[in-house]
Amino acid sequence: MSNPYNGYSWDDRMAKYRAMQRRFSPEELEKLAGPCRLCGDPGGPNTVVKFEYHDEDYSQEYSWSEPAAYVVCRDCHIYRIHQRFARPRSWRVFLAHVARGGYAREMREPDVQKELRTYREALKSGVTLPVLGPRNAGRRAIEDEWFSKLTMNPVP
């Protein structure tokens, strides 16, 4: 199975994953903390948010710091970043949700799902989403963030 990503083979990706398992104990990986470097979700005592590494660079010597790897919430990692190739329009809608201050975990809420379905349909006419509040205060413009520059082409 080839499944290349950023010019790295599946074997390259798995080698770094195995190295991560040797380097970090399960307890250390469980203690990864937010905020998510994509949606900004801080997690916290009243929410169940798991954080994990998303790797962009699989070259050796391995690095688990930016820009080689980012700590992101599981919702961003599994359901957004890794689904962007199969669902590019959903990725753009998700980035609009983040730009307005939304968190990835909110994408499971029926009211948010309905709003974003409507937005997806209206996207063609230049509609924007309402801002959710001060969550993004001090944050760079969404188009300047690392995740806005991720390739949409699964094969380089």
Backbone as JSON Lines, residues from 0, in Angstrom:
{"i":0,"aa":"M","n":[0.86,-1.18,0.0],"ca":[0.0,0.0,0.0],"c":[0.9,1.23,0.0]}
{"i":1,"aa":"S","n":[0.75,2.1,-0.98],"ca":[1.62,3.27,-1.04],"c":[1.09,4.41,-0.19]}
{"i":2,"aa":"N","n":[-0.09,4.93,-0.47],"ca":[-0.74,5.98,0.32],"c":[0.22,7.11,0.71]}
{"i":3,"aa":"P","n":[0.84,7.79,-0.29],"ca":[1.81,8.84,0.06],"c":[1.15,10.06,0.69]}
{"i":4,"aa":"Y","n":[1.91,10.75,1.5],"ca":[1.44,11.97,2.16],"c":[2.62,12.92,2.25]}
{"i":5,"aa":"N","n":[2.49,14.11,1.69],"ca":[3.58,15.11,1.69],"c":[4.88,14.55,1.13]}
{"i":6,"aa":"G","n":[4.77,13.6,0.21],"ca":[5.96,13.01,-0.38],"c":[6.56,11.86,0.41]}
{"i":7,"aa":"Y","n":[5.91,11.47,1.5],"ca":[6.4,10.38,2.33],"c":[5.53,9.14,2.12]}
{"i":8,"aa":"S","n":[6.17,7.99,2.08],"ca":[5.44,6.73,1.88],"c":[4.76,6.3,3.18]}
{"i":9,"aa":"W","n":[3.9,5.32,3.03],"ca":[3.25,4.72,4.19],"c":[4.3,4.16,5.15]}
{"i":10,"aa":"D","n":[5.34,3.53,4.61],"ca":[6.41,2.98,5.46],"c":[7.13,4.09,6.23]}
{"i":11,"aa":"D","n":[7.39,5.23,5.58],"ca":[8.01,6.38,6.27],"c":[7.13,6.84,7.42]}
{"i":12,"aa":"R","n":[5.84,6.93,7.16],"ca":[4.9,7.42,8.17],"c":[4.82,6.45,9.34]}
{"i":13,"aa":"M","n":[4.77,5.17,9.04],"ca":[4.69,4.17,10.11],"c":[5.98,4.11,10.92]}
{"i":14,"aa":"A","n":[7.12,4.34,10.28],"ca":[8.39,4.34,11.01],"c":[8.4,5.46,12.05]}
{"i":15,"aa":"K","n":[7.91,6.64,11.68],"ca":[7.86,7.73,12.66],"c":[6.85,7.42,13.75]}
{"i":16,"aa":"Y","n":[5.73,6.82,13.39],"ca":[4.73,6.44,14.4],"c":[5.33,5.45,15.41]}
{"i":17,"aa":"R","n":[6.05,4.46,14.91],"ca":[6.68,3.49,15.82],"c":[7.73,4.17,16.7]}
{"i":18,"aa":"A","n":[8.48,5.11,16.12],"ca":[9.48,5.85,16.9],"c":[8.78,6.67,18.0]}
{"i":19,"aa":"M","n":[7.63,7.23,17.68],"ca":[6.87,7.99,18.68],"c":[6.44,7.07,19.83]}
{"i":20,"aa":"Q","n":[5.98,5.87,19.48],"ca":[5.56,4.92,20.52],"c":[6.73,4.53,21.42]}
{"i":21,"aa":"R","n":[7.94,4.44,20.86],"ca":[9.11,4.11,21.68],"c":[9.54,5.3,22.53]}
{"i":22,"aa":"R","n":[9.39,6.51,21.98],"ca":[9.86,7.7,22.68],"c":[8.95,8.14,23.82]}
{"i":23,"aa":"F","n":[7.65,8.08,23.58],"ca":[6.69,8.57,24.57],"c":[5.95,7.41,25.21]}
{"i":24,"aa":"S","n":[5.8,7.48,26.5],"ca":[5.01,6.47,27.19],"c":[3.52,6.74,26.92]}
{"i":25,"aa":"P","n":[2.68,5.73,27.06],"ca":[1.24,5.97,26.88],"c":[0.73,7.07,27.81]}
{"i":26,"aa":"E","n":[1.3,7.17,29.0],"ca":[0.88,8.21,29.94],"c":[1.22,9.61,29.41]}
{"i":27,"aa":"E","n":[2.43,9.73,28.82],"ca":[2.82,11.03,28.24],"c":[1.89,11.43,27.1]}
{"i":28,"aa":"L","n":[1.55,10.46,26.25],"ca":[0.67,10.76,25.12],"c":[-0.74,11.11,25.61]}
{"i":29,"aa":"E","n":[-1.17,10.47,26.68],"ca":[-2.49,10.79,27.25],"c":[-2.52,12.19,27.84]}
{"i":30,"aa":"K","n":[-1.35,12.71,28.23],"ca":[-1.28,14.02,28.88],"c":[-1.06,15.17,27.89]}
{"i":31,"aa":"L","n":[-1.02,14.89,26.59],"ca":[-0.9,15.99,25.63],"c":[-2.02,16.98,25.92]}
{"i":32,"aa":"A","n":[-1.68,18.24,25.95],"ca":[-2.66,19.26,26.34],"c":[-2.87,20.27,25.22]}
{"i":33,"aa":"G","n":[-4.03,20.89,25.29],"ca":[-4.39,21.92,24.33],"c":[-3.83,23.26,24.73]}
{"i":34,"aa":"P","n":[-4.18,24.26,24.0],"ca":[-5.26,24.25,23.02],"c":[-4.85,23.59,21.72]}
{"i":35,"aa":"C","n":[-5.85,23.12,20.99],"ca":[-5.66,22.53,19.67],"c":[-5.04,23.59,18.76]}
{"i":36,"aa":"R","n":[-4.01,23.2,18.03],"ca":[-3.33,24.15,17.13],"c":[-4.1,24.39,15.84]}
{"i":37,"aa":"L","n":[-5.25,23.75,15.68],"ca":[-6.08,24.05,14.53],"c":[-7.31,24.84,14.95]}
{"i":38,"aa":"C","n":[-8.18,24.25,15.75],"ca":[-9.44,24.94,16.09],"c":[-9.34,25.79,17.34]}
{"i":39,"aa":"G","n":[-8.28,25.62,18.12],"ca":[-8.11,26.44,19.33],"c":[-8.82,25.9,20.56]}
{"i":40,"aa":"D","n":[-9.47,24.74,20.45],"ca":[-10.19,24.17,21.59],"c":[-9.21,23.96,22.75]}
{"i":41,"aa":"P","n":[-9.49,24.58,23.9],"ca":[-8.57,24.44,25.02],"c":[-8.76,23.15,25.81]}
{"i":42,"aa":"G","n":[-9.85,22.42,25.54],"ca":[-10.16,21.27,26.38],"c":[-10.53,21.78,27.76]}
{"i":43,"aa":"G","n":[-10.26,21.02,28.77],"ca":[-10.52,21.48,30.12],"c":[-11.32,20.48,30.92]}
{"i":44,"aa":"P","n":[-11.54,20.8,32.18],"ca":[-12.17,19.83,33.09],"c":[-13.62,19.51,32.75]}
{"i":45,"aa":"N","n":[-14.32,20.39,32.06],"ca":[-15.73,20.14,31.76],"c":[-15.97,19.61,30.36]}
{"i":46,"aa":"T","n":[-14.9,19.31,29.63],"ca":[-15.03,18.77,28.28],"c":[-14.15,17.54,28.13]}
{"i":47,"aa":"V","n":[-14.56,16.65,27.27],"ca":[-13.75,15.48,26.97],"c":[-13.11,15.72,25.61]}
{"i":48,"aa":"V","n":[-11.89,16.25,25.64],"ca":[-11.15,16.53,24.41],"c":[-9.82,15.82,24.51]}
{"i":49,"aa":"K","n":[-9.56,14.93,23.56],"ca":[-8.27,14.24,23.51],"c":[-7.38,14.95,22.51]}
{"i":50,"aa":"F","n":[-6.11,15.08,22.86],"ca":[-5.14,15.71,22.0],"c":[-4.14,14.69,21.52]}
{"i":51,"aa":"E","n":[-3.66,14.88,20.29],"ca":[-2.68,13.96,19.71],"c":[-1.83,14.71,18.7]}
{"i":52,"aa":"Y","n":[-0.76,14.07,18.25],"ca":[0.13,14.69,17.27],"c":[-0.4,14.48,15.86]}
{"i":53,"aa":"H","n":[-0.3,15.54,15.05],"ca":[-0.48,15.42,13.61],"c":[0.87,15.75,12.98]}
{"i":54,"aa":"D","n":[1.42,14.8,12.24],"ca":[2.73,14.98,11.63],"c":[2.6,15.49,10.2]}
{"i":55,"aa":"E","n":[3.46,16.43,9.87],"ca":[3.57,16.94,8.51],"c":[4.92,16.57,7.9]}
{"i":56,"aa":"D","n":[5.9,16.27,8.74],"ca":[7.25,15.97,8.27],"c":[7.68,14.63,8.88]}
{"i":57,"aa":"Y","n":[7.99,13.68,8.0],"ca":[8.38,12.34,8.45],"c":[9.86,12.06,8.21]}
{"i":58,"aa":"S","n":[10.63,13.11,7.93],"ca":[12.06,12.89,7.67],"c":[12.8,12.68,8.99]}
{"i":59,"aa":"Q","n":[13.9,11.95,8.88],"ca":[14.71,11.72,10.07],"c":[15.71,12.86,10.18]}
{"i":60,"aa":"E","n":[16.13,13.27,11.23],"ca":[15.85,12.99,12.62],"c":[14.43,13.46,12.93]}
{"i":61,"aa":"Y","n":[13.66,12.6,13.56],"ca":[12.26,12.9,13.82],"c":[12.11,14.06,14.8]}
{"i":62,"aa":"S","n":[11.07,14.82,14.58],"ca":[10.74,15.92,15.47],"c":[9.26,15.87,15.8]}
{"i":63,"aa":"W","n":[8.95,16.17,17.05],"ca":[7.56,16.25,17.47],"c":[7.23,17.67,17.91]}
{"i":64,"aa":"S","n":[7.85,18.61,17.26],"ca":[7.53,20.02,17.52],"c":[7.24,20.69,16.17]}
{"i":65,"aa":"E","n":[6.64,21.86,16.25],"ca":[6.25,22.57,15.03],"c":[7.48,23.03,14.26]}
{"i":66,"aa":"P","n":[7.46,22.99,12.97],"ca":[6.38,22.68,12.04],"c":[6.33,21.22,11.6]}
{"i":67,"aa":"A","n":[7.11,20.34,12.22],"ca":[7.09,18.92,11.85],"c":[5.83,18.24,12.37]}
{"i":68,"aa":"A","n":[5.37,18.63,13.54],"ca":[4.19,18.01,14.14],"c":[3.45,19.07,14.96]}
{"i":69,"aa":"Y","n":[2.14,18.91,15.02],"ca":[1.29,19.85,15.75],"c":[0.4,19.06,16.72]}
{"i":70,"aa":"V","n":[0.19,19.62,17.9],"ca":[-0.76,19.02,18.83],"c":[-2.14,19.54,18.46]}
{"i":71,"aa":"V","n":[-3.0,18.6,18.08],"ca":[-4.36,18.95,17.67],"c":[-5.35,18.05,18.41]}
{"i":72,"aa":"C","n":[-6.59,18.52,18.49],"ca":[-7.61,17.68,19.12],"c":[-7.95,16.53,18.16]}
{"i":73,"aa":"R","n":[-8.43,15.46,18.73],"ca":[-8.75,14.27,17.93],"c":[-9.79,14.57,16.85]}
{"i":74,"aa":"D","n":[-10.76,15.42,17.16],"ca":[-11.78,15.76,16.17],"c":[-11.15,16.43,14.95]}
{"i":75,"aa":"C","n":[-10.22,17.37,15.16],"ca":[-9.53,18.01,14.04],"c":[-8.68,17.0,13.28]}
{"i":76,"aa":"H","n":[-7.98,16.16,14.03],"ca":[-7.02,15.24,13.41],"c":[-7.7,14.18,12.55]}
{"i":77,"aa":"I","n":[-8.57,13.42,13.15],"ca":[-9.15,12.27,12.46],"c":[-10.27,12.68,11.51]}
{"i":78,"aa":"Y","n":[-11.14,13.55,11.97],"ca":[-12.35,13.85,11.19],"c":[-12.22,15.05,10.27]}
{"i":79,"aa":"R","n":[-11.17,15.85,10.4],"ca":[-11.03,17.03,9.55],"c":[-9.76,16.96,8.71]}
{"i":80,"aa":"I","n":[-8.58,16.98,9.35],"ca":[-7.33,17.0,8.59],"c":[-7.24,15.81,7.64]}
{"i":81,"aa":"H","n":[-7.48,14.61,8.17],"ca":[-7.3,13.42,7.34],"c":[-8.47,13.13,6.43]}
{"i":82,"aa":"Q","n":[-9.52,13.89,6.5],"ca":[-10.65,13.74,5.59],"c":[-10.67,14.81,4.51]}
{"i":83,"aa":"R","n":[-9.72,15.73,4.53],"ca":[-9.77,16.86,3.61],"c":[-9.62,16.45,2.15]}
{"i":84,"aa":"F","n":[-8.93,15.36,1.87],"ca":[-8.79,14.91,0.48],"c":[-10.11,14.37,-0.06]}
{"i":85,"aa":"A","n":[-10.79,13.59,0.75],"ca":[-12.04,12.98,0.32],"c":[-13.21,13.97,0.32]}
{"i":86,"aa":"R","n":[-13.12,15.0,1.18],"ca":[-14.22,15.96,1.33],"c":[-13.7,17.4,1.32]}
{"i":87,"aa":"P","n":[-13.19,17.87,0.19],"ca":[-12.59,19.21,0.15],"c":[-13.57,20.33,0.47]}
{"i":88,"aa":"R","n":[-14.82,20.22,0.05],"ca":[-15.79,21.28,0.36],"c":[-16.07,21.3,1.86]}
{"i":89,"aa":"S","n":[-16.16,20.13,2.46],"ca":[-16.37,20.07,3.92],"c":[-15.19,20.67,4.67]}
{"i":90,"aa":"W","n":[-13.97,20.48,4.14],"ca":[-12.78,21.08,4.74],"c":[-12.89,22.59,4.71]}
{"i":91,"aa":"R","n":[-13.31,23.16,3.58],"ca":[-13.46,24.62,3.47],"c":[-14.53,25.13,4.43]}
{"i":92,"aa":"V","n":[-15.62,24.4,4.56],"ca":[-16.68,24.79,5.49],"c":[-16.16,24.73,6.92]}
{"i":93,"aa":"F","n":[-15.4,23.69,7.22],"ca":[-14.82,23.56,8.55],"c":[-13.89,24.72,8.86]}
{"i":94,"aa":"L","n":[-13.02,25.09,7.9],"ca":[-12.11,26.22,8.12],"c":[-12.9,27.51,8.36]}
{"i":95,"aa":"A","n":[-14.02,27.68,7.69],"ca":[-14.87,28.86,7.93],"c":[-15.43,28.82,9.35]}
{"i":96,"aa":"H","n":[-15.79,27.63,9.83],"ca":[-16.27,27.46,11.2],"c":[-15.18,27.83,12.21]}
{"i":97,"aa":"V","n":[-13.95,27.39,11.94],"ca":[-12.81,27.73,12.81],"c":[-12.54,29.23,12.76]}
{"i":98,"aa":"A","n":[-12.61,29.81,11.58],"ca":[-12.32,31.25,11.43],"c":[-13.29,32.09,12.24]}
{"i":99,"aa":"R","n":[-14.5,31.6,12.44],"ca":[-15.47,32.38,13.22],"c":[-15.39,32.09,14.71]}
{"i":100,"aa":"G","n":[-14.46,31.21,15.11],"ca":[-14.29,30.89,16.53],"c":[-14.84,29.54,16.92]}
{"i":101,"aa":"G","n":[-15.19,28.71,15.96],"ca":[-15.77,27.4,16.26],"c":[-14.73,26.34,16.56]}
{"i":102,"aa":"Y","n":[-15.13,25.38,17.38],"ca":[-14.29,24.23,17.71],"c":[-14.74,23.01,16.9]}
{"i":103,"aa":"A","n":[-13.83,22.1,16.64],"ca":[-14.15,20.9,15.88],"c":[-15.22,20.06,16.57]}
{"i":104,"aa":"R","n":[-15.16,19.93,17.87],"ca":[-16.14,19.09,18.57],"c":[-17.57,19.59,18.4]}
{"i":105,"aa":"E","n":[-17.72,20.87,18.11],"ca":[-19.07,21.42,17.9],"c":[-19.7,20.93,16.61]}
{"i":106,"aa":"M","n":[-18.9,20.38,15.73],"ca":[-19.42,19.89,14.45],"c":[-20.36,18.7,14.66]}
{"i":107,"aa":"R","n":[-20.38,18.13,15.86],"ca":[-21.3,17.02,16.17],"c":[-22.66,17.51,16.65]}
{"i":108,"aa":"E","n":[-22.76,18.8,16.95],"ca":[-24.01,19.35,17.48],"c":[-25.02,19.56,16.35]}
{"i":109,"aa":"P","n":[-26.25,19.07,16.52],"ca":[-27.24,19.17,15.45],"c":[-27.48,20.6,14.95]}
{"i":110,"aa":"D","n":[-27.51,21.59,15.84],"ca":[-27.73,22.97,15.41],"c":[-26.58,23.48,14.55]}
{"i":111,"aa":"V","n":[-25.35,23.13,14.92],"ca":[-24.18,23.54,14.15],"c":[-24.18,22.81,12.81]}
{"i":112,"aa":"Q","n":[-24.5,21.52,12.82],"ca":[-24.56,20.76,11.57],"c":[-25.56,21.38,10.59]}
{"i":113,"aa":"K","n":[-26.72,21.75,11.1],"ca":[-27.74,22.35,10.25],"c":[-27.25,23.69,9.69]}
{"i":114,"aa":"E","n":[-26.67,24.52,10.54],"ca":[-26.16,25.81,10.11],"c":[-25.08,25.65,9.03]}
{"i":115,"aa":"L","n":[-24.19,24.69,9.23],"ca":[-23.1,24.51,8.27],"c":[-23.58,23.86,6.97]}
{"i":116,"aa":"R","n":[-24.6,23.03,7.02],"ca":[-25.19,22.52,5.78],"c":[-25.76,23.67,4.96]}
{"i":117,"aa":"T","n":[-26.46,24.57,5.63],"ca":[-27.01,25.75,4.95],"c":[-25.88,26.6,4.39]}
{"i":118,"aa":"Y","n":[-24.83,26.78,5.17],"ca":[-23.68,27.56,4.73],"c":[-23.02,26.92,3.5]}
{"i":119,"aa":"R","n":[-22.86,25.6,3.54],"ca":[-22.24,24.89,2.41],"c":[-22.99,25.18,1.12]}
{"i":120,"aa":"E","n":[-24.31,25.18,1.2],"ca":[-25.13,25.46,0.01],"c":[-25.01,26.92,-0.42]}
{"i":121,"aa":"A","n":[-24.91,27.81,0.54],"ca":[-24.86,29.25,0.24],"c":[-23.45,29.73,-0.1]}
{"i":122,"aa":"L","n":[-22.46,28.9,0.11],"ca":[-21.07,29.28,-0.09],"c":[-20.83,29.86,-1.49]}
{"i":123,"aa":"K","n":[-21.53,29.35,-2.45],"ca":[-21.35,29.79,-3.83],"c":[-21.69,31.27,-4.01]}
{"i":124,"aa":"S","n":[-22.52,31.81,-3.14],"ca":[-22.94,33.21,-3.29],"c":[-22.19,34.17,-2.37]}
{"i":125,"aa":"G","n":[-21.13,33.69,-1.7],"ca":[-20.3,34.58,-0.88],"c":[-20.81,34.83,0.52]}
{"i":126,"aa":"V","n":[-21.7,34.0,1.02],"ca":[-22.23,34.14,2.38],"c":[-21.12,33.86,3.39]}
{"i":127,"aa":"T","n":[-21.11,34.58,4.52],"ca":[-20.16,34.32,5.59],"c":[-20.9,33.84,6.83]}
{"i":128,"aa":"L","n":[-20.19,33.17,7.7],"ca":[-20.78,32.68,8.95],"c":[-20.71,33.75,10.02]}
{"i":129,"aa":"P","n":[-21.7,33.79,10.92],"ca":[-21.63,34.75,12.02],"c":[-20.5,34.37,12.99]}
{"i":130,"aa":"V","n":[-19.86,35.36,13.57],"ca":[-18.79,35.16,14.54],"c":[-19.4,34.59,15.82]}
{"i":131,"aa":"L","n":[-18.7,33.65,16.45],"ca":[-19.2,33.01,17.66],"c":[-18.75,33.69,18.94]}
{"i":132,"aa":"G","n":[-17.86,34.64,18.85],"ca":[-17.41,35.32,20.06],"c":[-15.92,35.56,20.03]}
{"i":133,"aa":"P","n":[-15.35,35.85,21.19],"ca":[-13.95,36.29,21.27],"c":[-12.92,35.17,21.27]}
{"i":134,"aa":"R","n":[-13.28,33.96,20.89],"ca":[-12.34,32.84,20.96],"c":[-11.07,33.07,20.17]}
{"i":135,"aa":"N","n":[-11.15,33.77,19.06],"ca":[-9.99,33.94,18.2],"c":[-9.27,35.26,18.41]}
{"i":136,"aa":"A","n":[-9.53,35.92,19.52],"ca":[-8.86,37.19,19.79],"c":[-7.36,36.99,19.79]}
{"i":137,"aa":"G","n":[-6.65,37.8,19.05],"ca":[-5.19,37.73,18.99],"c":[-4.66,36.67,18.06]}
{"i":138,"aa":"R","n":[-5.53,35.92,17.43],"ca":[-5.08,34.88,16.51],"c":[-4.8,35.49,15.14]}
{"i":139,"aa":"R","n":[-3.84,34.9,14.44],"ca":[-3.56,35.35,13.08],"c":[-4.76,35.08,12.19]}
{"i":140,"aa":"A","n":[-4.82,35.75,11.05],"ca":[-5.88,35.5,10.08],"c":[-5.83,34.03,9.69]}
{"i":141,"aa":"I","n":[-6.99,33.42,9.54],"ca":[-7.08,31.99,9.28],"c":[-6.28,31.57,8.05]}
{"i":142,"aa":"E","n":[-6.24,32.42,7.03],"ca":[-5.49,32.06,5.81],"c":[-3.98,32.06,6.04]}
{"i":143,"aa":"D","n":[-3.51,32.63,7.15],"ca":[-2.08,32.63,7.48],"c":[-1.68,31.46,8.39]}
{"i":144,"aa":"E","n":[-2.64,30.7,8.83],"ca":[-2.36,29.58,9.74],"c":[-1.8,28.38,8.97]}
{"i":145,"aa":"W","n":[-1.04,27.54,9.64],"ca":[-0.4,26.37,9.04],"c":[-1.4,25.45,8.37]}
{"i":146,"aa":"F","n":[-2.56,25.25,8.98],"ca":[-3.53,24.28,8.46],"c":[-4.23,24.78,7.21]}
{"i":147,"aa":"S","n":[-4.25,26.09,6.99],"ca":[-4.84,26.63,5.75],"c":[-3.93,26.37,4.55]}
{"i":148,"aa":"K","n":[-2.69,26.05,4.82],"ca":[-1.73,25.8,3.74],"c":[-1.53,24.32,3.46]}
{"i":149,"aa":"L","n":[-2.26,23.45,4.16],"ca":[-2.12,22.02,3.91],"c":[-2.56,21.71,2.48]}
{"i":150,"aa":"T","n":[-1.84,20.81,1.85],"ca":[-2.18,20.45,0.49],"c":[-3.55,19.78,0.42]}
{"i":151,"aa":"M","n":[-4.22,20.01,-0.68],"ca":[-5.5,19.36,-0.92],"c":[-5.31,18.23,-1.93]}
{"i":152,"aa":"N","n":[-4.07,18.0,-2.35],"ca":[-3.74,16.96,-3.29],"c":[-3.1,15.81,-2.54]}
{"i":153,"aa":"P","n":[-3.73,14.64,-2.48],"ca":[-3.17,13.54,-1.68],"c":[-1.85,12.99,-2.22]}
{"i":154,"aa":"V","n":[-1.55,13.24,-3.49],"ca":[-0.31,12.76,-4.07],"c":[0.48,13.97,-4.56]}
{"i":155,"aa":"P","n":[1.7,14.19,-4.01],"ca":[2.49,15.37,-4.41],"c":[2.93,15.3,-5.87]}
